[in-house]
Short mmCIF file of C-alpha atoms and ligand atoms in Angstrom, two decimals:
data_model
loop_
_atom_site.label_atom_id
_atom_site.label_comp_id
_atom_site.label_asym_id
_atom_site.label_seq_id
_atom_site.Cartn_x
_atom_site.Cartn_y
_atom_site.Cartn_z
CA UNK A 1 0.00 0.00 0.00
CA UNK A 2 1.28 3.42 -0.91
CA UNK A 3 1.77 6.07 1.79
CA UNK A 4 -0.33 9.07 0.88
CA UNK A 5 1.88 11.89 -0.36
CA UNK A 6 1.35 15.43 0.76
CA UNK A 7 0.18 17.74 -2.00
CA UNK A 8 3.08 19.30 -3.92
CA UNK A 9 4.20 22.40 -2.14
CA UNK A 10 3.46 25.43 -4.23
CA UNK A 11 6.23 26.82 -6.39
CA UNK A 12 6.62 29.79 -4.04
CA UNK A 13 7.08 27.51 -1.01
CA UNK A 14 9.56 25.42 -2.93
CA UNK A 15 11.46 28.56 -3.90
CA UNK A 16 11.54 29.69 -0.26
CA UNK A 17 12.99 26.34 0.86
CA UNK A 18 15.61 26.42 -1.88
CA UNK A 19 16.58 29.98 -0.89
CA UNK A 20 16.79 29.02 2.78
CA UNK A 21 19.16 26.20 1.89
CA UNK A 22 21.29 28.44 -0.34
CA UNK A 23 21.52 31.08 2.41
CA UNK A 24 22.89 28.41 4.75
CA UNK A 25 25.50 27.52 2.11
CA UNK A 26 26.43 31.17 2.08
CA UNK A 27 26.73 31.28 5.87
CA UNK A 28 29.31 28.50 5.79
CA UNK A 29 31.15 30.20 2.92
CA UNK A 30 31.25 33.41 4.96
CA UNK A 31 32.90 31.53 7.84
CA UNK A 32 35.48 30.27 5.33
CA UNK A 33 35.98 33.88 4.20
CA UNK A 34 36.51 35.04 7.76
CA UNK A 35 39.11 32.32 8.34
CA UNK A 36 40.82 33.39 5.11
CA UNK A 37 40.88 37.01 6.31
CA UNK A 38 42.31 35.90 9.64
CA UNK A 39 44.96 33.80 7.90
CA UNK A 40 46.29 36.86 6.03
CA UNK A 41 45.81 39.41 8.80
CA UNK A 42 46.16 37.94 12.27
CA UNK A 43 47.28 34.29 12.27
CA UNK A 44 50.78 33.62 13.63
CA UNK A 45 53.05 31.78 11.14
CA UNK A 46 53.00 28.52 13.06
CA UNK A 47 49.22 28.45 13.10
CA UNK A 48 49.22 27.37 9.45
CA UNK A 49 49.18 23.60 10.00
CA UNK A 50 46.08 23.73 12.20
CA UNK A 51 44.46 26.26 9.87
CA UNK A 52 44.99 23.88 6.94
CA UNK A 53 43.02 21.22 8.83
CA UNK A 54 40.29 23.73 9.72
CA UNK A 55 40.07 24.82 6.09
CA UNK A 56 39.82 21.23 4.88
CA UNK A 57 37.14 20.32 7.44
CA UNK A 58 35.07 23.39 6.67
CA UNK A 59 35.43 23.04 2.90
CA UNK A 60 34.28 19.42 3.12
CA UNK A 61 31.31 20.39 5.28
CA UNK A 62 30.40 23.29 2.97
CA UNK A 63 30.67 21.03 -0.07
CA UNK A 64 28.36 18.43 1.50
CA UNK A 65 25.82 21.14 2.29
CA UNK A 66 26.14 22.70 -1.19
CA UNK A 67 25.63 19.40 -2.98
CA UNK A 68 22.76 18.08 -0.84
CA UNK A 69 20.64 15.95 -3.24
CA UNK A 70 17.41 17.23 -1.60
CA UNK A 71 18.35 20.74 -2.70
CA UNK A 72 19.25 19.37 -6.13
CA UNK A 73 15.73 17.95 -6.46
CA UNK A 74 14.13 21.21 -5.36
CA UNK A 75 16.16 23.16 -7.89
CA UNK A 76 15.38 20.69 -10.69
CA UNK A 77 11.66 21.00 -9.96
CA UNK A 78 11.89 24.77 -9.76
CA UNK A 79 13.84 24.97 -13.01
CA UNK A 80 11.07 23.04 -14.77
CA UNK A 81 8.28 24.94 -13.02
CA UNK A 82 6.24 28.11 -13.55
CA UNK A 83 8.49 30.48 -11.56
CA UNK A 84 11.52 29.75 -13.74
CA UNK A 85 9.46 30.50 -16.83
CA UNK A 86 7.35 33.46 -15.75
CA UNK A 87 8.46 34.64 -12.29
CA UNK A 88 9.91 38.08 -11.61
CA UNK A 89 13.34 38.51 -13.29
CA UNK A 90 15.39 38.28 -10.07
CA UNK A 91 13.56 35.06 -9.12
CA UNK A 92 14.10 33.54 -12.58
CA UNK A 93 17.82 34.38 -12.45
CA UNK A 94 18.10 33.04 -8.89
CA UNK A 95 16.59 29.69 -9.93
CA UNK A 96 18.71 29.41 -13.08
CA UNK A 97 21.97 30.23 -11.29
CA UNK A 98 21.31 28.17 -8.16
CA UNK A 99 20.53 25.15 -10.35
CA UNK A 100 23.64 25.73 -12.45
CA UNK A 101 25.92 26.15 -9.40
CA UNK A 102 24.43 23.07 -7.77
CA UNK A 103 25.04 20.93 -10.84
CA UNK A 104 28.62 22.15 -11.23
CA UNK A 105 29.40 21.52 -7.56
CA UNK A 106 27.68 18.15 -7.41
CA UNK A 107 30.02 16.84 -10.10
CA UNK A 108 33.09 17.36 -7.87
CA UNK A 109 34.03 14.54 -5.46
CA UNK A 110 34.28 15.54 -1.80
CA UNK A 111 37.81 14.16 -1.60
CA UNK A 112 39.03 16.56 -4.28
CA UNK A 113 37.42 19.53 -2.53
CA UNK A 114 39.16 18.74 0.76
CA UNK A 115 42.48 18.06 -0.96
CA UNK A 116 42.31 21.39 -2.77
CA UNK A 117 41.45 23.35 0.38
CA UNK A 118 44.33 21.78 2.31
CA UNK A 119 46.80 22.17 -0.57
CA UNK A 120 45.88 25.86 -0.94
CA UNK A 121 46.89 26.65 2.64
CA UNK A 122 50.06 24.51 2.52
CA UNK A 123 51.18 25.73 -0.91
CA UNK A 124 50.72 29.36 0.16
CA UNK A 125 52.98 28.76 3.14
CA UNK A 126 55.57 27.19 0.80
CA UNK A 127 55.23 30.24 -1.46
CA UNK A 128 56.05 32.60 1.43
CA UNK A 129 59.32 30.69 2.04
CA UNK A 130 60.09 30.28 -1.66
CA UNK A 131 59.71 33.98 -2.33
CA UNK A 132 61.68 35.04 0.75
CA UNK A 133 64.56 32.75 -0.30
CA UNK A 134 64.03 33.26 -4.04
CA UNK A 135 63.97 29.49 -4.29
CA UNK A 136 61.88 28.03 -7.11
CA UNK A 137 62.50 24.38 -6.01
CA UNK A 138 60.64 25.10 -2.73
CA UNK A 139 57.46 25.99 -4.60
CA UNK A 140 57.71 23.86 -7.76
CA UNK A 141 56.35 20.55 -6.35
CA UNK A 142 53.40 22.43 -4.80
CA UNK A 143 52.56 24.04 -8.12
CA UNK A 144 52.77 20.64 -9.85
CA UNK A 145 50.17 19.40 -7.38
CA UNK A 146 48.05 22.52 -7.64
CA UNK A 147 47.87 22.55 -11.46
CA UNK A 148 47.10 18.81 -11.41
CA UNK A 149 44.27 19.25 -8.88
CA UNK A 150 42.83 22.24 -10.73
CA UNK A 151 42.86 20.35 -14.04
CA UNK A 152 41.04 17.52 -12.28
CA UNK A 153 38.53 20.03 -10.92
CA UNK A 154 37.97 21.45 -14.41
CA UNK A 155 37.34 18.03 -15.91
CA UNK A 156 34.85 17.13 -13.14
CA UNK A 157 32.95 20.38 -13.44
CA UNK A 158 32.80 20.77 -17.20
CA UNK A 159 33.96 17.50 -18.77
CA UNK A 160 33.20 18.74 -22.30
CA UNK A 161 34.64 22.26 -21.94
CA UNK A 162 38.12 23.59 -22.50
CA UNK A 163 39.84 23.16 -19.10
CA UNK A 164 41.02 26.78 -18.95
CA UNK A 165 37.51 28.03 -19.73
CA UNK A 166 36.15 25.75 -16.99
CA UNK A 167 38.60 27.24 -14.46
CA UNK A 168 38.06 30.84 -15.59
CA UNK A 169 34.32 30.31 -15.16
CA UNK A 170 34.79 30.39 -11.36
CA UNK A 171 35.92 34.01 -11.60
CA UNK A 172 34.42 35.31 -14.84
CA UNK A 173 31.27 33.30 -15.61
CA UNK A 174 30.68 32.89 -19.31
CA UNK A 175 34.14 34.10 -20.40
CA UNK A 176 35.97 32.11 -23.09
CA UNK A 177 39.73 32.27 -23.39
CA UNK A 178 39.69 32.72 -27.18
CA UNK A 179 37.57 35.86 -26.86
CA UNK A 180 39.68 37.18 -23.97
CA UNK A 181 42.90 36.49 -25.88
CA UNK A 182 41.59 38.38 -28.93
CA UNK A 183 40.71 41.43 -26.79
CA UNK A 184 44.07 41.29 -25.06
CA UNK A 185 45.97 41.05 -28.38
CA UNK A 186 44.22 44.16 -29.59
CA UNK A 187 44.96 45.92 -26.31
CA UNK A 188 48.62 44.90 -26.36
CA UNK A 189 49.06 46.33 -29.87
CA UNK A 190 48.04 49.74 -28.47
CA UNK A 191 49.76 49.55 -25.10
CA UNK A 192 53.26 48.52 -26.25
CA UNK A 193 53.71 51.67 -28.42
CA UNK A 194 52.18 53.84 -25.66
CA UNK A 195 54.72 52.50 -23.14
CA UNK A 196 57.52 53.20 -25.61
CA UNK A 197 56.24 56.73 -26.26
CA UNK A 198 55.94 57.45 -22.52
CA UNK A 199 59.34 56.07 -21.55
CA UNK A 200 60.97 57.87 -24.50
CA UNK A 201 59.18 61.19 -23.87
CA UNK A 202 61.34 64.26 -23.36
CA UNK A 203 59.05 65.64 -20.62
CA UNK A 204 58.48 62.74 -18.22
CA UNK A 205 56.60 63.24 -14.94
CA UNK A 206 58.90 63.49 -11.94
CA UNK A 207 57.57 61.44 -9.04
CA UNK A 208 60.15 62.58 -6.47
CA UNK A 209 57.39 64.35 -4.49
CA UNK A 210 55.79 60.97 -3.76
CA UNK A 211 59.08 59.53 -2.44
CA UNK A 212 59.48 61.94 0.45
CA UNK A 213 58.96 61.01 4.09
CA UNK A 214 55.24 60.31 4.72
CA UNK A 215 54.82 59.22 8.37
CA UNK A 216 52.74 56.05 8.59
CA UNK A 217 50.53 57.34 11.43
CA UNK A 218 49.53 60.32 9.29
CA UNK A 219 48.95 58.02 6.30
CA UNK A 220 46.62 55.84 8.38
CA UNK A 221 44.46 58.80 9.29
CA UNK A 222 44.57 60.26 5.77
CA UNK A 223 43.54 57.11 3.88
CA UNK A 224 40.62 56.49 6.25
CA UNK A 225 39.32 59.96 5.51
CA UNK A 226 39.66 59.39 1.77
CA UNK A 227 37.91 55.99 1.94
CA UNK A 228 35.06 57.47 3.98
CA UNK A 229 34.78 60.44 1.58
CA UNK A 230 34.19 58.21 -1.45
CA UNK A 231 31.49 56.37 0.50
CA UNK A 232 33.10 53.37 2.22
CA UNK A 233 30.98 52.75 5.31
CA UNK A 234 33.17 52.04 8.34
CA UNK A 235 30.09 51.00 10.33
CA UNK A 236 29.84 48.09 7.89
CA UNK A 237 33.53 47.53 7.24
CA UNK A 238 37.05 47.87 8.55
CA UNK A 239 40.60 48.51 7.38
CA UNK A 240 43.62 46.47 8.53
CA UNK A 241 47.24 45.92 7.56
CA UNK A 242 48.48 42.95 5.50
CA UNK A 243 51.47 42.11 3.29
CA UNK A 244 49.09 41.89 0.30
CA UNK A 245 46.07 44.18 0.24
CA UNK A 246 42.67 42.61 -0.39
CA UNK A 247 38.94 43.03 0.17
CA UNK A 248 36.90 40.32 1.82
CA UNK A 249 33.12 40.37 2.09
CA UNK A 250 32.36 38.52 5.33
CA UNK A 251 28.66 39.38 5.54
CA UNK A 252 26.08 41.85 4.25
CA UNK A 253 27.25 44.42 6.80
CA UNK A 254 30.84 43.29 7.29
CA UNK A 255 33.36 44.09 4.58
CA UNK A 256 37.07 43.86 5.44
CA UNK A 257 39.67 45.76 3.44
CA UNK A 258 43.42 45.79 4.00
CA UNK A 259 46.43 47.76 2.87
CA UNK A 260 50.14 48.12 3.53
CA UNK A 261 52.29 51.16 4.27
CA UNK A 262 55.45 52.54 2.73
CA UNK A 263 56.87 55.57 4.47
CA UNK A 264 58.80 56.60 1.30
CA UNK A 265 56.10 56.03 -1.33
CA UNK A 266 52.70 57.56 -0.65
CA UNK A 267 50.83 55.74 -3.46
CA UNK A 268 51.24 52.28 -1.86
CA UNK A 269 48.74 52.95 0.91
CA UNK A 270 46.60 55.63 -0.74
CA UNK A 271 45.99 53.75 -3.98
CA UNK A 272 45.89 50.42 -2.18
CA UNK A 273 43.03 51.78 -0.09
CA UNK A 274 41.23 53.50 -2.98
CA UNK A 275 41.42 50.19 -4.84
CA UNK A 276 40.20 48.01 -1.99
CA UNK A 277 37.57 50.57 -0.93
CA UNK A 278 36.32 50.46 -4.55
CA UNK A 279 35.83 46.70 -4.09
CA UNK A 280 34.26 47.47 -0.72
CA UNK A 281 31.76 49.95 -2.20
CA UNK A 282 30.60 47.20 -4.56
CA UNK A 283 30.23 44.70 -1.70
CA UNK A 284 28.37 47.30 0.38
CA UNK A 285 26.18 48.19 -2.60
CA UNK A 286 24.96 44.67 -3.43
CA UNK A 287 21.24 44.23 -2.68
CA UNK A 288 21.18 43.05 0.97
CA UNK A 289 17.65 41.65 0.62
CA UNK A 290 19.15 39.07 -1.75
CA UNK A 291 22.18 38.29 0.45
CA UNK A 292 23.30 34.69 -0.03
CA UNK A 293 21.49 34.35 -3.36
CA UNK A 294 22.74 35.12 -6.89
CA UNK A 295 20.95 38.50 -7.27
CA UNK A 296 22.82 39.62 -4.13
CA UNK A 297 26.24 38.43 -5.31
CA UNK A 298 28.95 40.08 -7.40
CA UNK A 299 28.58 39.48 -11.15
CA UNK A 300 32.19 38.43 -11.64
CA UNK A 301 35.71 39.26 -10.52
CA UNK A 302 36.16 41.37 -13.66
CA UNK A 303 33.18 43.49 -12.62
CA UNK A 304 34.55 43.59 -9.06
CA UNK A 305 37.89 44.78 -10.41
CA UNK A 306 36.19 47.39 -12.59
CA UNK A 307 34.84 48.99 -9.42
CA UNK A 308 38.23 49.05 -7.68
CA UNK A 309 40.06 50.32 -10.76
CA UNK A 310 37.49 53.01 -11.44
CA UNK A 311 37.97 54.57 -8.01
CA UNK A 312 41.71 53.95 -7.86
CA UNK A 313 42.72 55.17 -11.30
CA UNK A 314 39.94 56.99 -13.09
CA UNK A 315 38.76 58.97 -10.07
CA UNK A 316 41.81 58.88 -7.78
CA UNK A 317 44.43 59.95 -10.32
CA UNK A 318 42.32 62.69 -11.93
CA UNK A 319 42.99 66.46 -11.66
CA UNK A 320 39.48 66.95 -10.16
CA UNK A 321 40.18 64.46 -7.39
CA UNK A 322 43.43 66.20 -6.48
CA UNK A 323 41.73 69.59 -6.49
CA UNK A 324 39.59 68.21 -3.64
CA UNK A 325 42.21 66.02 -1.99
CA UNK A 326 45.17 68.41 -1.89
CA UNK A 327 44.07 70.50 1.14
CA UNK A 328 43.36 67.27 3.05
CA UNK A 329 46.75 65.83 2.01
CA UNK A 330 48.52 69.03 2.98
CA UNK A 331 46.96 68.91 6.46
CA UNK A 332 48.15 65.31 6.88
CA UNK A 333 51.62 65.82 5.35
CA UNK A 334 52.61 69.49 5.80
CA UNK A 335 56.34 68.81 5.50
CA UNK A 336 56.62 66.57 2.40
CA UNK A 337 53.99 68.59 0.51
CA UNK A 338 55.27 72.02 1.57
CA UNK A 339 56.16 73.18 -1.97
CA UNK A 340 53.81 70.95 -4.03
CA UNK A 341 50.65 71.90 -5.93
CA UNK A 342 47.73 69.60 -6.69
CA UNK A 343 48.89 69.54 -10.32
CA UNK A 344 52.41 68.49 -9.31
CA UNK A 345 51.10 65.54 -7.30
CA UNK A 346 48.57 64.51 -9.93
CA UNK A 347 51.15 64.53 -12.71
CA UNK A 348 53.67 62.64 -10.53
CA UNK A 349 51.05 59.90 -10.16
CA UNK A 350 50.99 59.31 -13.93
CA UNK A 351 54.66 58.40 -14.38
CA UNK A 352 55.10 55.32 -16.58
CA UNK A 353 57.99 53.19 -15.45
CA UNK A 354 58.28 49.54 -16.59
CA UNK A 355 59.03 47.52 -13.47
CA UNK A 356 59.48 43.93 -12.34
CA UNK A 357 56.63 43.65 -9.87
CA UNK A 358 53.00 43.61 -11.02
CA UNK A 359 51.51 45.07 -7.85
CA UNK A 360 53.87 48.05 -8.08
CA UNK A 361 53.29 48.62 -11.78
CA UNK A 362 51.88 51.83 -13.21
CA UNK A 363 48.46 51.78 -14.81
CA UNK A 364 49.79 51.44 -18.39
CA UNK A 365 52.34 48.62 -17.99
CA UNK A 366 50.10 46.78 -15.49
CA UNK A 367 48.13 45.14 -18.27
CA UNK A 368 51.32 43.73 -19.84
CA UNK A 369 52.02 41.93 -16.56
CA UNK A 370 48.52 40.47 -16.53
CA UNK A 371 48.48 39.37 -20.17
CA UNK A 372 51.77 37.57 -19.69
CA UNK A 373 50.44 35.58 -16.71
CA UNK A 374 47.26 34.76 -18.63
CA UNK A 375 49.32 33.29 -21.50
CA UNK A 376 51.66 31.33 -19.20
CA UNK A 377 49.04 29.75 -16.95
CA UNK A 378 46.90 28.87 -19.94
CA UNK A 379 49.87 27.12 -21.56
CA UNK A 380 50.35 25.05 -18.37
CA UNK A 381 46.65 24.14 -18.12
CA UNK A 382 46.58 23.19 -21.80
CA UNK A 383 49.67 21.02 -21.37
CA UNK A 384 51.80 23.19 -23.69
CA UNK A 385 54.20 24.21 -20.92
CA UNK A 386 55.53 22.11 -18.00
CA UNK A 387 55.44 23.61 -14.51
CA UNK A 388 59.20 23.02 -14.20
CA UNK A 389 59.79 25.26 -17.24
CA UNK A 390 57.77 28.19 -15.84
CA UNK A 391 60.73 30.28 -14.55
CA UNK A 392 62.49 30.32 -17.89
CA UNK A 393 59.29 30.90 -19.85
CA UNK A 394 58.49 33.74 -17.47
CA UNK A 395 61.88 35.42 -17.90
CA UNK A 396 61.86 35.05 -21.69
CA UNK A 397 58.40 36.54 -21.99
CA UNK A 398 59.21 39.32 -19.54
CA UNK A 399 62.31 40.29 -21.54
CA UNK A 400 60.23 40.32 -24.71
CA UNK A 401 57.54 42.63 -23.24
CA UNK A 402 59.61 44.84 -20.95
CA UNK A 403 63.09 44.82 -22.48
CA UNK A 404 65.00 43.41 -19.49
CA UNK A 405 65.19 40.15 -17.50
CA UNK A 406 64.25 39.64 -13.84
CA UNK A 407 67.40 39.33 -11.70
CA UNK A 408 65.98 36.38 -9.72
CA UNK A 409 62.82 34.31 -9.34
CA UNK A 410 61.58 36.34 -6.36
CA UNK A 411 61.23 39.28 -8.74
CA UNK A 412 59.96 36.92 -11.45
CA UNK A 413 57.84 33.79 -11.33
CA UNK A 414 57.63 33.73 -7.50
CA UNK A 415 56.18 37.22 -7.01
CA UNK A 416 52.44 36.43 -7.07
CA UNK A 417 50.49 34.38 -4.55
CA UNK A 418 47.78 33.37 -7.06
CA UNK A 419 48.99 30.01 -8.38
CA UNK A 420 49.92 28.72 -4.93
CA UNK A 421 46.49 29.85 -3.71
CA UNK A 422 44.80 27.85 -6.47
CA UNK A 423 43.69 31.00 -8.29
CA UNK A 424 44.27 29.73 -11.81
CA UNK A 425 42.21 31.51 -14.45
CA UNK A 426 41.97 34.56 -12.19
CA UNK A 427 44.61 36.87 -13.74
CA UNK A 428 42.64 37.86 -16.87
CA UNK A 429 39.93 39.38 -14.64
CA UNK A 430 42.36 42.20 -13.72
CA UNK A 431 42.65 43.48 -17.27
CA UNK A 432 39.00 42.74 -18.04
CA UNK A 433 38.29 44.94 -15.00
CA UNK A 434 40.35 47.77 -16.49
CA UNK A 435 38.47 47.41 -19.78
CA UNK A 436 35.09 47.50 -18.01
CA UNK A 437 36.14 50.40 -15.74
CA UNK A 438 37.14 52.66 -18.62
CA UNK A 439 33.90 51.94 -20.48
CA UNK A 440 31.76 52.51 -17.36
CA UNK A 441 33.55 55.76 -16.53
CA UNK A 442 33.09 57.07 -20.09
CA UNK A 443 29.36 56.33 -19.80
CA UNK A 444 29.12 57.91 -16.33
CA UNK A 445 30.81 61.08 -17.65
CA UNK A 446 28.31 61.17 -20.52
CA UNK A 447 25.32 60.67 -18.18
CA UNK A 448 26.56 63.02 -15.42
CA UNK A 449 27.70 66.22 -17.15
CA UNK A 450 28.79 67.99 -13.93
CA UNK A 451 30.81 65.02 -12.65
CA UNK A 452 34.24 66.65 -12.73
CA UNK A 453 33.00 69.62 -10.72
CA UNK A 454 31.33 67.33 -8.19
CA UNK A 455 34.55 65.35 -7.69
CA UNK A 456 36.56 68.55 -7.34
CA UNK A 457 34.12 69.58 -4.59
CA UNK A 458 34.51 66.22 -2.81
CA UNK A 459 31.03 65.03 -3.78
CA UNK A 460 31.30 61.42 -4.88
CA UNK A 461 27.70 60.39 -4.23
CA UNK A 462 26.46 61.13 -7.78
CA UNK A 463 28.98 58.75 -9.32
CA UNK A 464 28.40 56.16 -6.60
CA UNK A 465 24.62 56.33 -7.12
CA UNK A 466 25.16 55.81 -10.88
CA UNK A 467 27.29 52.72 -10.18
CA UNK A 468 24.82 51.44 -7.57
CA UNK A 469 21.97 51.62 -10.03
CA UNK A 470 23.74 50.38 -13.18
CA UNK A 471 26.11 47.80 -11.70
CA UNK A 472 25.68 47.00 -7.99
CA UNK A 473 21.90 46.54 -8.01
CA UNK A 474 22.12 43.95 -10.81
CA UNK A 475 24.07 41.51 -8.65
CA UNK A 476 24.80 38.35 -10.60
CA UNK A 477 21.68 38.46 -12.73
CA UNK A 478 23.79 39.23 -15.81
CA UNK A 479 27.23 38.00 -16.88
CA UNK A 480 29.89 40.68 -17.18
CA UNK A 481 29.67 41.40 -20.92
CA UNK A 482 25.89 41.94 -21.07
CA UNK A 483 26.02 43.79 -17.75
CA UNK A 484 28.53 46.35 -19.03
CA UNK A 485 26.64 46.62 -22.31
CA UNK A 486 23.38 47.29 -20.47
CA UNK A 487 25.02 49.80 -18.11
CA UNK A 488 26.76 51.78 -20.85
CA UNK A 489 24.59 51.24 -23.94
CA UNK A 490 27.48 49.79 -26.00
CA UNK A 491 28.98 46.33 -26.48
CA UNK A 492 32.16 45.78 -24.47
CA UNK A 493 35.23 47.14 -26.21
CA UNK A 494 38.81 47.77 -25.12
CA UNK A 495 38.79 51.06 -27.06
CA UNK A 496 37.70 53.14 -24.06
CA UNK A 497 40.64 51.87 -22.05
CA UNK A 498 43.04 52.65 -24.89
CA UNK A 499 41.53 56.14 -25.31
CA UNK A 500 41.63 56.83 -21.59
CA UNK A 501 45.27 55.73 -21.23
CA UNK A 502 46.37 57.66 -24.32
CA UNK A 503 44.58 60.84 -23.26
CA UNK A 504 45.70 60.88 -19.60
CA UNK A 505 49.21 59.48 -19.93
CA UNK A 506 49.85 61.26 -23.22
CA UNK A 507 49.07 64.59 -21.52
CA UNK A 508 51.23 63.80 -18.48
CA UNK A 509 54.19 62.88 -20.71
CA UNK A 510 53.72 65.77 -23.15
CA UNK A 511 52.99 63.50 -26.11
CA UNK A 512 50.16 63.86 -28.60
CA UNK A 513 47.00 61.84 -28.12
CA UNK A 514 47.65 60.13 -31.51
ZN1 ZN B 601 41.34 44.26 -6.96
#
């Protein structure tokens, strides 16, 4: 005899249960995020072994929760039901994306998830030693393991897809490496001559002003004021010190940003904070009513990076910004800025200087660093380059793009944490972010005719409101390309970035905008 079944819960009830489950997934992920923040900010070096076990245990638990077959059934029923077809747009996107994420995650064995989480912590610790000692052999075996595990992950998730595309999908959903490579090739063909023109210019900006003595205590106070002025809410976020700046969204009202300090180079902390606060504004601007669900999540890392780059470079290095910021800076640093004008500082900030280290690169050469990493990691994932040959491939490519070779591996292949942290397929999102930022800023300037004057008066709320409405409020309902197209009214193109770099850096170096 059959047990009588309860009537099918209505689609709305089913949707509520699925959302409740997804929000619990998000809670666990936010605990993982908090542990990650602690690892970079507070954890003593010898805490790493225990942290690796915590990370593995939590990742396994989170994976089990995320791949619960009961949730899979709910999502399958929802995806075939009336809400997915005719519900409100945010509900339709939530169902589509939750179902997609569930399927992708359910294809990955629990053992692989735990192994990856543990390896990430251990490999990062090996990277710290390897970089400090400039010793490639310390890191090499860890990268062998990491690339192997990530390839395995790609083939579980998307067995039919190109493995690099499958990995990039974690950071830039919908992106395809062939399309990205074509955009980057076009960008490179404009950037290489611009770098040559800037470095060969007769009238190059002198950045000596920025290398004076800027006391760290004064910097700490100054950058907090700047972050608050552009809209970063310190009631819902905080700023700490780390070796590598980052932004970490712990919860809807808890966004952690970090920076580092250099007493002899003001831009490290100021632009580090403008960058991370730009990420923070995006996190703080995501729709809180959808927290834990796709409409309340960031669209992609490229979109995330567009927000940080927009505030860091397109706002923060502009003449209007310095018109506002100079009196504040002079109050914080009366001695080093005694004889400087706003125009002096602003022009000093646009010096182009090819350098070894990506995170210290100027805005123009930065993209060359990124494109090189994109090509190298893709070659490893595709099996065209062995991990053991990475240092030499790195140095050859660097010499080709920059005209000189790194003196050692610490200043070469060992400089970035990404590969040891399992972030493979992540690098291209930096330059995609620059492309999106330039296009968004051009559209904001078109839509907000008084924008320059507002910035010069220290009023950033008009620009922030524009970004909130066009970008932040969308959450993950659109992939990055359609999102930028919808926000700006034009298909994504690298031409705005090229125009912006040529105009601003051409002017600073006294070269024509040709
Ligand atoms: Zn960033």
